[in-house]
PDB file of C-alpha atoms in Angstrom:
ATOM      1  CA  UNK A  16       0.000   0.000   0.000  1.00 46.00           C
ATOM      2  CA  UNK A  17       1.333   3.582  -0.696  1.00 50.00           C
ATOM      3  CA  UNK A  18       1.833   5.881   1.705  1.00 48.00           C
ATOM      4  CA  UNK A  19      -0.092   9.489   1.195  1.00 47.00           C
ATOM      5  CA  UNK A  20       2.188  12.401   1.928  1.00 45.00           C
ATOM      6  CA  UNK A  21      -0.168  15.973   2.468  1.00 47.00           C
ATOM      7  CA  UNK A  22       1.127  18.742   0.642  1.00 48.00           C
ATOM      8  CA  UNK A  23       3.534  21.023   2.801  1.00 52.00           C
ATOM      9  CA  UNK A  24       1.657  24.457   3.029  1.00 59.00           C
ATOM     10  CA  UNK A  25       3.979  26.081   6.559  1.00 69.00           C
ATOM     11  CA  UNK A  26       6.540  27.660   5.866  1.00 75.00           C
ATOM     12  CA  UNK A  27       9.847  26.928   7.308  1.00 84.00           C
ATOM     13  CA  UNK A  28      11.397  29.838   6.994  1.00 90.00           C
ATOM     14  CA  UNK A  29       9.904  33.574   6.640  1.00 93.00           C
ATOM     15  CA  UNK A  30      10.791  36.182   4.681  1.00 95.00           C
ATOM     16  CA  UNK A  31      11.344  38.281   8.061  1.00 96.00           C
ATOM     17  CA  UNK A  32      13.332  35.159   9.428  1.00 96.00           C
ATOM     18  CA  UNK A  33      15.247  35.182   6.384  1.00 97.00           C
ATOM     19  CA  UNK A  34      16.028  38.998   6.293  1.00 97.00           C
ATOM     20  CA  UNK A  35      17.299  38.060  10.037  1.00 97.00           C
ATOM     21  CA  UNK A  36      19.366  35.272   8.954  1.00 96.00           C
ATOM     22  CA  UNK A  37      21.176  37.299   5.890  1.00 97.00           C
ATOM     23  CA  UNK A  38      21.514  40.224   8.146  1.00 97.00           C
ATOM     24  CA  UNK A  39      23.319  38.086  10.945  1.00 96.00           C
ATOM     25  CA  UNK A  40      26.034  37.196   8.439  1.00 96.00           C
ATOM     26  CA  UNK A  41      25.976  41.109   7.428  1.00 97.00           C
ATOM     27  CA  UNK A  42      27.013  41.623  11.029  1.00 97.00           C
ATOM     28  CA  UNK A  43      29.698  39.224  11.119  1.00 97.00           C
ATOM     29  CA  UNK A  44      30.995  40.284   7.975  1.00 97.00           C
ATOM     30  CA  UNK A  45      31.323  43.424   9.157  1.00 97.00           C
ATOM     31  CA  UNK A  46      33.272  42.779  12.002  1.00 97.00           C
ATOM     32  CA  UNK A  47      35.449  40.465  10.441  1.00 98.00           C
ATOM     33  CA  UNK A  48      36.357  44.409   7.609  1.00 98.00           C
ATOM     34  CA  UNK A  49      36.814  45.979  11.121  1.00 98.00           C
ATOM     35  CA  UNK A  50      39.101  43.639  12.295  1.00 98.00           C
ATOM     36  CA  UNK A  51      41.312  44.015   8.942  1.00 98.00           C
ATOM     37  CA  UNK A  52      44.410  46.588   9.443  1.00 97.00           C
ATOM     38  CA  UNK A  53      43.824  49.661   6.821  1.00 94.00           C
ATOM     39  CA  UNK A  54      47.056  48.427   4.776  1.00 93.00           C
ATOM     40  CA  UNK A  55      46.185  44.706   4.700  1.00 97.00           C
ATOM     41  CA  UNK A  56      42.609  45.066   3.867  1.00 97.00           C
ATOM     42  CA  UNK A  57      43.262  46.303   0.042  1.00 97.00           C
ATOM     43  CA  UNK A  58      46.634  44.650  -0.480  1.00 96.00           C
ATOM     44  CA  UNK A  59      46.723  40.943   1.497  1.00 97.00           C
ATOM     45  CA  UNK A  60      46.244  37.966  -0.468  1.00 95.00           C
ATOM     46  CA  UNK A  61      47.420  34.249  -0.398  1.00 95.00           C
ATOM     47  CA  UNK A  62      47.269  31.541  -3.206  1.00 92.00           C
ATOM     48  CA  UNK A  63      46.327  34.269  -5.873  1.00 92.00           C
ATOM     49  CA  UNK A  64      43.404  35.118  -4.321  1.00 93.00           C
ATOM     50  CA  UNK A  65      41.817  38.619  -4.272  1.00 96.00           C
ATOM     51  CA  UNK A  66      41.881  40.903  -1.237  1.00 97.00           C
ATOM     52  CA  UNK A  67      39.757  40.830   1.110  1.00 97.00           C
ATOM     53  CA  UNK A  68      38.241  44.224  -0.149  1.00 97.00           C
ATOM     54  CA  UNK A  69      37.598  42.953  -3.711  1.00 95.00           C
ATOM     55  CA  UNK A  70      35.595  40.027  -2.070  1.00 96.00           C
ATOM     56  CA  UNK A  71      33.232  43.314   0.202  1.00 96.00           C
ATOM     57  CA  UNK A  72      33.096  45.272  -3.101  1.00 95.00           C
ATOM     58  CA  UNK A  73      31.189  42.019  -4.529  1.00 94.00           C
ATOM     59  CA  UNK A  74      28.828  41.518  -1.782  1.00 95.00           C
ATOM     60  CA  UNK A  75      28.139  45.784  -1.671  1.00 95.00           C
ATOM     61  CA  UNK A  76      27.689  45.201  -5.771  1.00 94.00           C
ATOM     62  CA  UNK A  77      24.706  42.381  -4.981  1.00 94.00           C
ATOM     63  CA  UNK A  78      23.142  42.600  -1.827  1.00 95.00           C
ATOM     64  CA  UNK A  79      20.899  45.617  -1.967  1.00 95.00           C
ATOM     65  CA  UNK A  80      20.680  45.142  -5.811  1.00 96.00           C
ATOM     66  CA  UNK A  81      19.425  41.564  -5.182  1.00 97.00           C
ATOM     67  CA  UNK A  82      16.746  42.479  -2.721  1.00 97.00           C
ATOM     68  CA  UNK A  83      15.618  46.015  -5.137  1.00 97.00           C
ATOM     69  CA  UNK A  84      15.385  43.350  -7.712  1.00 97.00           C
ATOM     70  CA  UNK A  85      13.284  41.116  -5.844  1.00 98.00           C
ATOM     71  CA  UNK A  86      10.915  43.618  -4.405  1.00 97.00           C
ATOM     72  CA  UNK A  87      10.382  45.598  -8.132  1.00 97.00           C
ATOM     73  CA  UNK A  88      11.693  42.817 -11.082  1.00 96.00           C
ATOM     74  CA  UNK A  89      13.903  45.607 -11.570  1.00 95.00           C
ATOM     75  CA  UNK A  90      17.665  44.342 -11.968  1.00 94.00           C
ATOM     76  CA  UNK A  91      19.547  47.057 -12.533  1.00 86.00           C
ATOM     77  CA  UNK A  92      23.446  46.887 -12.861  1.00 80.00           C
ATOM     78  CA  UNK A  93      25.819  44.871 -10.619  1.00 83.00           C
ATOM     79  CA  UNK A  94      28.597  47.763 -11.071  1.00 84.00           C
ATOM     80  CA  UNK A  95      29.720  50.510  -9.199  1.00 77.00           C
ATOM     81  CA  UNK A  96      30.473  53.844  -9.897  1.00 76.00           C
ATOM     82  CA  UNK A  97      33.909  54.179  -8.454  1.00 85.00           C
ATOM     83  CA  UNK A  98      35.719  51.666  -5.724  1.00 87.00           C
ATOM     84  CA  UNK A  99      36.194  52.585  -2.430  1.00 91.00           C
ATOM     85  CA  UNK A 100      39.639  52.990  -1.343  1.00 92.00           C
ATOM     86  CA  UNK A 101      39.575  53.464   2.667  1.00 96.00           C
ATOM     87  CA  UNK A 102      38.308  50.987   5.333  1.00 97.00           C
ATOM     88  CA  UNK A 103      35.721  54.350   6.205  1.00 97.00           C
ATOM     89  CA  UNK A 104      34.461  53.815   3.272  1.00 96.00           C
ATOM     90  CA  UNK A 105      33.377  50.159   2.951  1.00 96.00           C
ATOM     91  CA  UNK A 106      32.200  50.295   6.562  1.00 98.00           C
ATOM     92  CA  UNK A 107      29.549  53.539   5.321  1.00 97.00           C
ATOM     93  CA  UNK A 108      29.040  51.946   1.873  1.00 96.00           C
ATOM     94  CA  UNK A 109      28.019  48.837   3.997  1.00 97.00           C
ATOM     95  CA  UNK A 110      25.914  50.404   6.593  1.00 97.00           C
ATOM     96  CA  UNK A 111      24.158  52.106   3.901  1.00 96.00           C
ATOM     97  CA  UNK A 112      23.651  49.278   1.933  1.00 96.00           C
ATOM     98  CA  UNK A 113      22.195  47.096   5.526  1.00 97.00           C
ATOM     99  CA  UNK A 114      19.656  50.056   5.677  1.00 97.00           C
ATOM    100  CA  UNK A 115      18.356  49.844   1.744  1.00 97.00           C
ATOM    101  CA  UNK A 116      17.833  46.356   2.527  1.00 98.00           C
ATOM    102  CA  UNK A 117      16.036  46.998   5.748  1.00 97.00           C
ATOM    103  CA  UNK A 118      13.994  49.786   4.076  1.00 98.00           C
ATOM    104  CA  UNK A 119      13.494  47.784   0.631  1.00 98.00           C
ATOM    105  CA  UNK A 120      12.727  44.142   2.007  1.00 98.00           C
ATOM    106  CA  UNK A 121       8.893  44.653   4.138  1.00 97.00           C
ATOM    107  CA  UNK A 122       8.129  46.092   0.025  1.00 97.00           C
ATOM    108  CA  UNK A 123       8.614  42.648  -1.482  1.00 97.00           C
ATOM    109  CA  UNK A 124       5.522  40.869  -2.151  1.00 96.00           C
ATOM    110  CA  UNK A 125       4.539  37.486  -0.513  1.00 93.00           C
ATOM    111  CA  UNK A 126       4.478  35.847  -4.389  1.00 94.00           C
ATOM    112  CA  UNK A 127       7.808  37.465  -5.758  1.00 96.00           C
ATOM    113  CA  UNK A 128       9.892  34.907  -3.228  1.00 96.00           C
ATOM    114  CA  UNK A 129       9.029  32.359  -5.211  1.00 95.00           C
ATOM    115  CA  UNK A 130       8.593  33.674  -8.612  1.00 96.00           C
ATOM    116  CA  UNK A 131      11.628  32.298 -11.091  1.00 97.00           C
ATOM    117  CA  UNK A 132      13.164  35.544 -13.153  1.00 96.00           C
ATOM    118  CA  UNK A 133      16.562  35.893 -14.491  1.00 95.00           C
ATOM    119  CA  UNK A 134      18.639  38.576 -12.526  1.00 95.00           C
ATOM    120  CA  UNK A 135      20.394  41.038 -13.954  1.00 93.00           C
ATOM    121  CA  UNK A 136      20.019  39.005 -16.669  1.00 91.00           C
ATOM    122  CA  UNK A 137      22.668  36.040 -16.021  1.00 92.00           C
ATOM    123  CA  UNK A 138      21.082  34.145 -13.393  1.00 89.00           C
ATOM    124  CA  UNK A 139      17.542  32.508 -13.699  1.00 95.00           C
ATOM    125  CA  UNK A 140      16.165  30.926 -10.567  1.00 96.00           C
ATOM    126  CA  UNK A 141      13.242  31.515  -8.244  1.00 96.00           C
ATOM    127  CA  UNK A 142      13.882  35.033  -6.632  1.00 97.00           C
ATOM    128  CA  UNK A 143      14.353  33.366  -2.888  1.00 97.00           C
ATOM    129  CA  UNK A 144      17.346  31.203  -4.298  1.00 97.00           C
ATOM    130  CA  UNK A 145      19.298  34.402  -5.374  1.00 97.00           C
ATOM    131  CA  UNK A 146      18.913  35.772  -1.756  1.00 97.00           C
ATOM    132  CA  UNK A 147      20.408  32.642  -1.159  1.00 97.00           C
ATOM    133  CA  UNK A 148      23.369  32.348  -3.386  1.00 96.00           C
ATOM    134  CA  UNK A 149      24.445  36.182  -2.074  1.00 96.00           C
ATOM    135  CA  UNK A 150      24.142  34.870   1.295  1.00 97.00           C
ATOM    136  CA  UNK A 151      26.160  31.617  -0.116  1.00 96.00           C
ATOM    137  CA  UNK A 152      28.293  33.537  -1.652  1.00 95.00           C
ATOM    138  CA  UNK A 153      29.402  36.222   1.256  1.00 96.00           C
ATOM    139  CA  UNK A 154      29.748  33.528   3.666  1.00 95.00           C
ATOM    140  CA  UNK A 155      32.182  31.123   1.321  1.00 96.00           C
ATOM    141  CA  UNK A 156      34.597  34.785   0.487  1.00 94.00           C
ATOM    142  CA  UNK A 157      34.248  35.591   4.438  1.00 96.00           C
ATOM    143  CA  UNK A 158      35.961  31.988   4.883  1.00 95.00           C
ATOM    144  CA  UNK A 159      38.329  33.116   2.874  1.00 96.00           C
ATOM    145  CA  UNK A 160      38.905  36.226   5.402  1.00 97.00           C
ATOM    146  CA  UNK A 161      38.689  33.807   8.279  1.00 97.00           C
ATOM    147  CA  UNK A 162      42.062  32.564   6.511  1.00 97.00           C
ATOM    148  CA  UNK A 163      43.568  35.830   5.576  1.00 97.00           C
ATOM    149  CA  UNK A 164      43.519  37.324   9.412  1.00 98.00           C
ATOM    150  CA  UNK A 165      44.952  34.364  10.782  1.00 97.00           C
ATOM    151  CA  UNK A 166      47.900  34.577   8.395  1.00 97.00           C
ATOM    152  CA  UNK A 167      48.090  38.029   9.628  1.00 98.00           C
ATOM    153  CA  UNK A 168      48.113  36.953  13.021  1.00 98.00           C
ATOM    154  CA  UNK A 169      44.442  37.950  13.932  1.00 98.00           C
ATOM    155  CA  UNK A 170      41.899  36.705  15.445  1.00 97.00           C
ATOM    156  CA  UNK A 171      38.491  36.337  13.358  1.00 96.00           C
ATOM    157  CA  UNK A 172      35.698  37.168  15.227  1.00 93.00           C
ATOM    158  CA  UNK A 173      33.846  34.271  16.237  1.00 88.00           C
ATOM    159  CA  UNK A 174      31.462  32.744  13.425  1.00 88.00           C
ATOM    160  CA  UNK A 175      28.959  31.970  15.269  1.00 88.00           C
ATOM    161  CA  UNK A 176      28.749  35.362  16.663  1.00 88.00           C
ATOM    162  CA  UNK A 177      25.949  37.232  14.591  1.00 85.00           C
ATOM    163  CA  UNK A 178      24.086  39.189  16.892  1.00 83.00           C
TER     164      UNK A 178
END
């Protein structure tokens, strides 16, 4: 006899949950810039990988982007207009960008999570799963700046930290 299995209607996870989640790794990201020295944070590298400031510029390049995109089916350009050069600067290019994605995300209708559309014209998925790859993708580069302050001799700030 086969076993009936009821459709799943809860959700597991909600979009306010989610916001939550993505901005708990925002705050550890951010800690983990702040505990870069000014010199290191543009220059340090090991195994040919980028700085640690190349990997921020990407997330600042997608994350509010992403979630304007979501909200509107707008996808407007990953690019920025001109690099930032200081530690000041990423830190108030990132706090501005955390805002725009507080202020953006309540906007996003219930139906757009879910709805598949290719963003910025390269990647075609449901909406939710690009949230979800720049989440992905700012915790694997992080990693990567886990590595870089303890070959400077620093301590990361704990991971698990995101409060």
């Amino acid at each position: 006899m086969e076993a009936t299995v009821a459709a799943e209607t809860t959700a597991i996870v909600t979009p306010q949950t989610l916001l939550e989640h993505w901005q708990g790794h925002r705050r550890l990201t951010r800690r983990v810039i702040e505990a870069f020295p000014e010199d290191k944070l543009f220059t340090f590298s090991l195994g040919g990988m980028r700085p640690f400031s190349e990997f921020v510029i990407e997330f600042l390049k997608m994350a509010e982007p992403i979630v304007h995109g979501v909200a509107t089916g707008e996808w407007n350009s990953l690019e920025m207009p001109e690099a930032p050069k200081s530690k000041a600067e990423l830190l108030r290019l990132w706090d501005e960008a955390t805002a725009a994605i507080n202020k953006i995300w309540p906007t996003i209708p219930q139906s757009r999570f879910r709805l598949v559309e290719k963003a910025f014209g390269m990647w075609e998925n449901e909406n939710v799963a690009t949230i979800l790859y720049a989440i992905d993708n700012e915790t694997h580069h992080r990693g990567q700046g886990y590595v870089y302050l303890r070959a400077l001799g620093i301590e990361p700030p704990p991971f698990w930290e995101r409060g």
